[in-house]
Coordinates of C-alpha atoms in Angstrom, one line a residue:
M50 CA 128.7 105.4 110.9
E51 CA 129.6 101.7 110.4
P52 CA 133.1 100.7 109.3
G53 CA 133.9 101.1 105.7
R54 CA 133.5 98.2 103.3
I55 CA 133.6 98.0 99.5
E56 CA 129.8 97.7 99.4
N57 CA 128.7 100.6 101.6
L58 CA 129.7 103.7 99.8
S59 CA 127.5 106.7 100.8
V60 CA 126.9 109.3 98.1
V61 CA 125.5 112.7 99.2
Y62 CA 125.8 114.7 96.0
Q63 CA 125.9 113.6 92.3
S64 CA 125.9 115.5 89.0
R65 CA 127.4 115.0 85.6
D66 CA 130.7 116.5 86.7
F67 CA 131.0 115.7 90.4
L68 CA 130.4 113.2 93.2
V69 CA 130.5 114.0 96.9
V70 CA 130.7 111.0 99.1
N71 CA 130.5 110.6 102.9
K72 CA 133.9 108.9 103.5
H73 CA 134.1 106.4 106.3
W74 CA 136.3 107.0 109.4
D75 CA 138.5 104.0 108.8
L76 CA 139.1 104.3 105.1
R77 CA 142.0 105.6 103.0
I78 CA 141.3 107.5 99.8
D79 CA 143.7 105.3 97.9
S80 CA 146.6 103.1 98.6
R81 CA 149.7 101.7 96.8
M82 CA 149.7 98.7 99.1
W83 CA 149.7 95.4 97.3
R84 CA 147.4 93.6 99.7
E85 CA 143.6 93.9 99.3
I86 CA 142.3 96.6 101.7
P87 CA 139.2 98.7 101.4
T88 CA 139.8 102.2 100.0
L89 CA 137.5 104.9 98.7
Q90 CA 138.9 104.4 95.3
K91 CA 137.9 100.7 95.4
Q92 CA 134.4 101.6 96.6
L93 CA 134.0 104.0 93.7
R94 CA 135.2 101.4 91.2
H95 CA 132.8 98.9 92.6
H96 CA 129.7 101.2 92.5
F97 CA 130.6 103.4 89.5
P98 CA 132.9 101.4 87.1
E99 CA 131.6 103.4 84.2
L100 CA 132.8 106.6 85.7
A101 CA 136.5 105.5 86.2
D102 CA 138.9 107.5 84.1
P103 CA 141.7 105.4 82.6
D104 CA 143.9 108.5 82.2
T105 CA 144.4 108.8 86.0
Y106 CA 146.5 106.6 88.2
Y107 CA 143.7 105.7 90.6
G108 CA 140.8 106.0 88.2
F109 CA 139.2 109.0 89.9
R110 CA 140.2 112.6 90.4
F111 CA 139.9 113.5 94.1
C112 CA 139.5 117.3 94.5
H113 CA 141.0 117.3 98.0
Q114 CA 141.9 114.8 100.7
L115 CA 140.9 113.7 104.2
D116 CA 143.0 111.8 106.7
F117 CA 142.5 108.1 107.0
S118 CA 140.8 108.6 110.4
T119 CA 138.6 111.6 109.4
S120 CA 135.1 110.9 108.0
G121 CA 132.8 113.0 105.9
A122 CA 132.3 115.0 102.7
L123 CA 134.9 114.4 100.0
C124 CA 134.5 115.6 96.4
V125 CA 135.4 113.7 93.3
A126 CA 135.6 115.3 89.9
L127 CA 134.4 113.1 87.0
N128 CA 136.4 114.7 84.3
K129 CA 139.5 116.9 83.8
A130 CA 137.6 120.1 83.2
A131 CA 135.6 119.7 86.4
A132 CA 138.8 118.9 88.3
G133 CA 140.4 122.1 86.9
S134 CA 137.5 124.3 88.0
A135 CA 137.5 122.7 91.5
Y136 CA 141.2 123.3 91.7
K137 CA 140.7 127.0 90.9
C138 CA 138.2 127.3 93.7
F139 CA 140.6 125.7 96.3
K140 CA 143.5 127.8 95.0
E141 CA 141.6 131.0 95.2
R142 CA 140.1 130.1 98.7
R143 CA 136.5 130.2 97.5
V144 CA 135.7 126.8 99.1
T145 CA 133.6 126.6 102.3
K146 CA 134.3 123.7 104.6
A147 CA 133.0 123.0 108.1
Y148 CA 133.8 120.1 110.4
L149 CA 132.3 118.6 113.5
A150 CA 134.5 117.4 116.3
L151 CA 134.4 116.2 119.9
Q152 CA 137.1 117.9 122.0
V153 CA 138.4 116.4 125.2
R154 CA 140.2 117.6 128.4
G155 CA 137.5 119.8 129.9
H156 CA 134.8 122.0 128.3
V157 CA 135.7 124.8 125.9
Q158 CA 134.8 127.9 127.9
E159 CA 134.4 130.4 125.0
S160 CA 131.4 129.8 122.8
R161 CA 133.2 131.2 119.8
M162 CA 136.8 131.9 118.9
T163 CA 139.3 132.3 116.1
I164 CA 142.3 130.1 116.5
N165 CA 145.4 131.8 115.1
Y166 CA 148.5 129.6 115.3
A167 CA 151.0 129.4 112.4
I168 CA 151.6 125.7 111.5
G169 CA 154.8 124.1 110.3
R170 CA 156.4 120.7 109.9
N171 CA 157.8 118.9 113.0
S172 CA 161.5 118.1 112.5
T173 CA 161.8 116.4 115.9
E174 CA 163.2 112.8 115.7
G175 CA 160.3 110.4 115.5
R176 CA 157.8 113.1 114.6
A177 CA 158.7 113.8 111.0
H178 CA 155.2 113.0 109.7
T179 CA 153.5 115.4 112.1
M180 CA 152.9 119.2 112.2
C181 CA 153.4 121.7 115.0
I182 CA 152.7 125.3 115.9
E183 CA 155.2 128.1 115.6
G184 CA 157.4 128.5 118.6
T185 CA 157.5 124.8 119.6
E186 CA 160.8 122.9 119.3
G187 CA 161.6 121.6 115.8
C188 CA 158.8 123.6 114.1
E189 CA 160.0 124.3 110.5
N190 CA 158.6 126.8 108.0
P191 CA 155.4 127.7 109.9
K192 CA 152.7 129.3 107.8
P193 CA 149.7 131.4 108.9
S194 CA 146.7 129.3 109.8
L195 CA 143.2 130.3 110.9
T196 CA 140.3 128.3 112.2
E197 CA 136.9 129.5 113.4
L198 CA 135.5 127.5 116.3
V199 CA 131.9 127.5 117.6
V200 CA 130.8 125.4 120.6
L201 CA 127.6 123.4 120.0
E202 CA 127.3 121.2 123.1
H203 CA 128.9 120.3 126.4
G204 CA 128.7 116.8 127.7
L205 CA 130.6 113.6 128.6
Y206 CA 132.4 111.1 126.5
A207 CA 132.9 107.8 128.4
G208 CA 132.7 109.9 131.6
D209 CA 135.2 112.6 130.5
P210 CA 134.1 116.2 130.0
V211 CA 133.9 116.9 126.2
S212 CA 132.8 119.8 124.0
K213 CA 131.1 119.2 120.6
V214 CA 132.3 122.0 118.2
L215 CA 131.9 123.2 114.6
L216 CA 135.3 124.0 113.1
Q217 CA 135.7 126.1 109.9
P218 CA 139.3 126.2 108.5
L219 CA 140.0 129.4 106.8
T220 CA 143.4 128.1 105.6
G221 CA 144.3 124.6 104.4
R222 CA 147.3 123.4 106.3
T223 CA 148.1 119.7 106.8
H224 CA 146.3 118.4 110.0
Q225 CA 145.3 122.0 110.7
L226 CA 142.2 121.3 112.8
R227 CA 143.9 118.6 114.8
V228 CA 146.9 120.8 115.5
H229 CA 144.8 123.8 116.4
C230 CA 142.6 121.8 118.8
S231 CA 145.6 120.4 120.5
A232 CA 147.2 123.9 120.8
L233 CA 144.1 124.9 122.8
S234 CA 144.7 122.0 125.2
H235 CA 141.4 120.5 123.9
P236 CA 142.6 117.8 121.4
V237 CA 140.1 115.9 119.3
V238 CA 138.8 112.8 121.0
G239 CA 140.6 109.7 119.7
D240 CA 143.4 111.6 118.1
L241 CA 146.4 109.5 119.0
T242 CA 148.9 111.8 117.2
Y243 CA 148.1 115.1 118.7
G244 CA 146.0 114.2 121.7
Q245 CA 145.7 111.1 123.9
A246 CA 148.7 109.1 125.1
L247 CA 149.4 105.9 123.2
D248 CA 149.7 103.9 126.4
Q249 CA 146.1 104.3 127.4
E250 CA 144.4 101.0 127.7
E251 CA 141.0 102.1 126.4
Q252 CA 140.7 104.3 123.3
P253 CA 137.6 105.5 121.4
F254 CA 136.8 103.4 118.3
R255 CA 137.7 106.3 116.0
M256 CA 139.0 109.9 115.9
M257 CA 136.0 112.2 116.4
L258 CA 136.5 114.6 113.5
H259 CA 134.0 114.7 110.6
A260 CA 133.9 116.8 107.4
F261 CA 130.3 118.0 107.8
Y262 CA 129.7 120.6 105.2
L263 CA 131.3 121.4 101.8
R264 CA 130.6 124.0 99.1
I265 CA 132.7 124.4 96.0
P266 CA 131.3 127.2 93.7
T267 CA 132.7 126.2 90.4
H268 CA 132.1 128.2 87.2
S269 CA 129.5 125.7 86.0
E270 CA 127.7 124.6 89.2
C271 CA 127.8 125.1 92.9
V272 CA 128.7 121.8 94.5
E273 CA 127.2 121.8 98.0
A274 CA 126.8 118.9 100.4
C275 CA 125.9 118.4 104.0
T276 CA 126.6 115.0 105.6
P277 CA 124.8 113.5 108.5
D278 CA 126.1 114.3 112.0
P279 CA 127.8 111.1 113.4
F280 CA 128.3 112.5 116.9
V281 CA 124.9 111.8 118.4
P282 CA 124.0 109.4 121.3
A283 CA 121.9 107.2 119.0
L284 CA 125.1 106.3 117.1
D285 CA 127.6 106.4 119.9
A286 CA 126.3 105.6 123.5
C287 CA 129.6 106.9 125.0
W288 CA 128.6 110.4 124.0
S289 CA 126.2 112.0 126.4
P290 CA 125.5 115.7 125.8
H291 CA 123.9 117.7 128.6
T292 CA 124.1 121.4 127.6
L293 CA 123.1 123.0 124.3
V294 CA 125.2 126.1 123.5
Q295 CA 124.4 126.6 119.8
S296 CA 122.0 124.8 117.5
L297 CA 123.7 123.0 114.6
D298 CA 120.6 123.4 112.4
Q299 CA 120.9 127.2 112.8
L300 CA 124.6 127.1 111.9
V301 CA 123.8 125.1 108.8
Q302 CA 121.4 127.8 107.7
V303 CA 124.1 130.4 108.2
L304 CA 126.6 128.3 106.2
R305 CA 124.1 127.9 103.3
A306 CA 123.1 131.6 103.2
A307 CA 126.7 132.9 103.5
P308 CA 128.2 134.4 100.3
D309 CA 131.1 132.6 98.8
P310 CA 134.5 133.9 100.0
D311 CA 135.8 136.7 97.8
P312 CA 138.8 135.5 95.9
T313 CA 140.3 139.0 95.9
E314 CA 140.4 139.2 99.7
G315 CA 143.7 138.0 101.2
C316 CA 144.7 136.5 97.8
P317 CA 148.3 136.9 96.6
A318 CA 148.9 139.1 93.6
S319 CA 149.5 136.0 91.5
C320 CA 145.9 134.9 91.9
S321 CA 143.9 135.4 88.8
T322 CA 140.2 136.0 88.1
P323 CA 138.3 132.6 87.6
T324 CA 138.2 131.6 84.0
L325 CA 136.9 128.6 82.1
P326 CA 139.4 125.8 82.2
S327 CA 141.6 125.5 79.1
K328 CA 141.1 122.5 76.8
S329 CA 144.8 122.4 76.0
P330 CA 147.0 119.6 77.4
E331 CA 148.1 120.0 80.9
T332 CA 151.7 121.4 81.1
E333 CA 154.4 120.2 83.5
A334 CA 154.2 123.6 85.3
Q335 CA 150.4 123.2 85.7
R336 CA 150.9 119.6 87.0
A337 CA 153.6 120.7 89.5
S338 CA 151.3 123.5 90.7
C339 CA 148.4 121.0 91.2
L340 CA 150.7 118.6 93.1
Q341 CA 151.8 121.4 95.4
W342 CA 148.2 122.3 96.0
L343 CA 147.3 118.7 96.9
S344 CA 150.1 118.5 99.3
E345 CA 148.1 120.8 101.7
W346 CA 145.8 117.8 102.2
T347 CA 148.5 115.1 102.8
L348 CA 147.2 111.8 103.9
E349 CA 148.3 110.1 107.1
P350 CA 151.4 108.0 106.4
D351 CA 151.0 104.3 106.2
H352 CA 152.1 102.6 109.4

C-alpha cells in the first residue's frame, strides 16, 4: 500500500449512512497540529466535501480508531443517528474485527491459540503512553483481554523467521493486539514500541499490522468490509512465505458466515437490548459515555 496522500483515499464500502475506508499505514485519523500534514479527515474533506458535518469538530464521525501506524478498515458514520447505532454495536460487543499481522522472532508453533493476558496502563517512567500485561512492573488497572490467533503462513522477512497471522480481538483494549503479540515473544514486525529495539539500523518501512475485516451489524444495515491483504510478496519483496498453514480465503468465508456475537453473552447487566437511536439531543451523560468508549481506541501520541 503506497504512502498516504490527500488524493489517494481508498473507499471499500459506502452507503447513505456509512463509509468504510482502507486507511494508510502512515496516516493519522485527525490532528490538532497547526502544520499541514495528511490525515484521514483531510482526505475525506477533499473527496467528500458534501458529506462533512459542521456540527462535529473534525467534520466526520469516526466510529472507532486505528493507530497511526496501523492500516486497514475504518468506519465513518455520516450522520448522528448512524453514529449512535454503530456506538451501540461496539458497546454491546457485536462488532467483528479481524487483523492481519507479521510476527517476528521465530515461527509461531501453535496453529491456533487464544491469548489471554489482562492489559493495563504502564506507569513506568518514560512509558506513560504505553500498555502492559498484568504482572509486569508498573502495570496499573489491568483489564481482561482476549485475542484469537490463527497462523496463516511461515516465512522470512528480510531473512528473519516470521509468521503471518490472523488476529481477532474479542475485547477492545488500547494497543491490545500489539501488546498480546509482544507477550508471546512474537512482536509485530516494525512495532518500535512493543517489539524491536530503537537502536537497530535497519527497520521495516511500516508496522505490519492491518485491519483486514470489519462487520458492524447496526439496526438499519450490516456494514461489512474486507480490505486487500497488504502482506504479499508482490507488494513487499522483503516478505517471502514458504509454508502455508491456513488459507486466508477460507477464513474469510468463515468470518462472513459466522453469526454476529450475542450481546447478552458476557455483557454486563447494564447493557440493554438494541433500540432505535433517540432523536432527542445528546445529553452530557451520553457524551461522557461515548468519550469513554472511544478511549479504548486511543491514537498513538504525537511525538
